[in-house]
């Protein structure tokens, strides 16, 4: 094992060549989704920044006052119309049961729709 001690004097440029350490930096190939999700509820528009989890939780955490009650997909109070934005989960059983044909018109239950 090489136990050389380097002093300040031994680090004078040109005296000793230290090999630079190789550092690997991983750069993500895709940038994270940043497209806002725009929804409407009771005539009010809300712009929600996509954060993984329930659409309702993201909206509330961002100060959007979306109506809700049960959080179980049964009352329908959290129904929103998705105007733009992608990255939501497909409708689950509660949404299909509660919203029926309204799903085709862009309506979702904010407490059930997941931001992926
Ligand atoms: S809060 Fe009741 S269905 Fe979403």
XYZ file of N, CA and C in Angstrom, residues 54-113:
180
model
N -52.874 11.400 -5.371
C -54.253 11.724 -5.743
C -54.347 13.161 -6.259
N -55.185 13.326 -7.255
C -55.400 14.661 -7.823
C -55.920 15.606 -6.751
N -56.824 15.124 -5.916
C -57.391 15.957 -4.842
C -56.298 16.393 -3.860
N -55.452 15.473 -3.466
C -54.387 15.809 -2.513
C -53.435 16.853 -3.091
N -53.096 16.689 -4.365
C -52.211 17.664 -5.011
C -52.876 19.032 -5.036
N -54.158 19.057 -5.390
C -54.879 20.329 -5.469
C -54.939 21.009 -4.098
N -55.298 20.268 -3.084
C -55.422 20.839 -1.743
C -54.064 21.319 -1.222
N -53.027 20.536 -1.497
C -51.686 20.918 -1.046
C -51.227 22.210 -1.720
N -51.794 22.486 -2.898
C -51.421 23.705 -3.626
C -52.429 24.826 -3.394
N -53.275 24.645 -2.385
C -54.192 25.705 -1.993
C -55.424 25.851 -2.862
N -55.694 24.845 -3.706
C -56.887 24.902 -4.560
C -58.067 24.383 -3.743
N -59.119 25.177 -3.687
C -60.246 24.839 -2.827
C -61.283 24.015 -3.577
N -60.917 22.806 -3.894
C -61.817 21.885 -4.583
C -62.742 21.255 -3.541
N -64.029 21.203 -3.867
C -64.995 20.590 -2.951
C -64.765 19.082 -2.869
N -64.954 18.539 -1.696
C -64.871 17.090 -1.499
C -65.553 16.750 -0.182
N -65.802 15.473 0.012
C -66.434 15.073 1.265
C -65.904 13.717 1.740
N -66.244 12.649 1.023
C -65.971 11.303 1.537
C -64.545 10.804 1.291
N -63.950 11.235 0.211
C -62.636 10.742 -0.219
C -62.640 9.254 -0.551
N -63.801 8.676 -0.708
C -63.895 7.234 -0.984
C -64.465 6.939 -2.363
N -64.837 7.978 -3.084
C -65.395 7.753 -4.411
C -66.884 7.478 -4.400
N -67.581 7.838 -3.323
C -69.017 7.550 -3.251
C -69.908 8.793 -3.300
N -69.453 9.922 -2.791
C -70.346 11.081 -2.707
C -70.387 11.912 -3.998
N -69.322 11.927 -4.736
C -69.264 12.682 -5.991
C -68.975 14.164 -5.811
N -68.768 14.623 -4.584
C -68.511 16.050 -4.321
C -67.231 16.550 -4.978
N -66.289 15.676 -5.204
C -64.990 16.088 -5.737
C -64.929 16.008 -7.262
N -66.072 15.819 -7.900
C -66.084 15.687 -9.358
C -65.518 16.939 -10.018
N -64.570 16.736 -10.904
C -63.979 17.834 -11.674
C -63.987 17.441 -13.145
N -63.986 18.458 -13.982
C -63.819 18.205 -15.410
C -62.378 18.526 -15.760
N -61.689 17.556 -16.324
C -60.295 17.772 -16.716
C -60.296 18.466 -18.068
N -59.777 19.691 -18.079
C -59.763 20.496 -19.304
C -58.503 20.255 -20.122
N -57.388 20.093 -19.430
C -56.131 19.806 -20.127
C -55.158 19.183 -19.134
N -54.148 18.561 -19.699
C -53.158 17.896 -18.859
C -53.259 16.404 -19.018
N -52.130 15.764 -18.838
C -52.083 14.314 -19.004
C -51.455 13.705 -17.768
N -51.359 12.395 -17.790
C -50.671 11.717 -16.709
C -51.571 11.303 -15.574
N -52.885 11.204 -15.846
C -53.794 10.684 -14.827
C -54.017 9.196 -15.054
N -54.239 8.491 -13.967
C -54.521 7.062 -14.051
C -55.836 6.835 -14.784
N -56.005 5.657 -15.354
C -57.319 5.336 -15.921
C -58.361 5.320 -14.792
N -59.618 5.607 -15.100
C -60.653 5.608 -14.064
C -60.733 4.254 -13.357
N -60.895 4.298 -12.038
C -61.017 3.046 -11.283
C -62.498 2.665 -11.160
N -62.789 1.600 -10.430
C -64.168 1.090 -10.314
C -65.120 2.124 -9.714
N -64.671 2.851 -8.676
C -65.538 3.848 -8.044
C -65.909 4.944 -9.040
N -64.931 5.375 -9.822
C -65.204 6.427 -10.813
C -66.158 5.922 -11.886
N -65.938 4.724 -12.366
C -66.827 4.170 -13.406
C -68.254 4.036 -12.867
N -68.365 3.611 -11.606
C -69.685 3.420 -11.007
C -70.380 4.768 -10.770
N -69.645 5.751 -10.297
C -70.249 7.034 -9.932
C -70.468 7.936 -11.145
N -69.517 7.992 -12.035
C -69.585 8.962 -13.131
C -70.204 8.403 -14.419
N -70.169 7.114 -14.565
C -70.752 6.451 -15.749
C -70.360 7.156 -17.048
N -71.352 7.669 -17.790
C -71.083 8.264 -19.095
C -70.314 9.577 -19.016
N -70.302 10.223 -17.862
C -69.588 11.497 -17.711
C -68.074 11.322 -17.849
N -67.597 10.104 -17.661
C -66.161 9.856 -17.856
C -65.745 10.223 -19.273
N -66.600 9.888 -20.219
C -66.295 10.163 -21.629
C -66.246 11.663 -21.906
N -66.857 12.459 -21.042
C -66.845 13.917 -21.216
C -65.718 14.589 -20.431
N -64.834 13.774 -19.862
C -63.663 14.328 -19.191
C -63.823 14.507 -17.693
N -64.906 14.024 -17.129
C -65.106 14.187 -15.687
C -64.348 13.101 -14.929
N -63.816 13.485 -13.783
C -63.103 12.558 -12.910
C -63.444 12.862 -11.462
N -63.238 11.861 -10.605
C -63.334 12.084 -9.172
C -61.918 12.429 -8.699
N -61.748 13.633 -8.206
C -60.412 14.077 -7.809
C -59.837 13.227 -6.680
N -60.714 12.647 -5.869
C -60.221 11.833 -4.762
C -59.784 10.440 -5.220
N -60.106 10.088 -6.459
C -59.759 8.769 -6.975
C -58.714 8.820 -8.080
N -58.734 9.879 -8.863
C -57.790 9.988 -9.982
C -56.375 10.166 -9.440
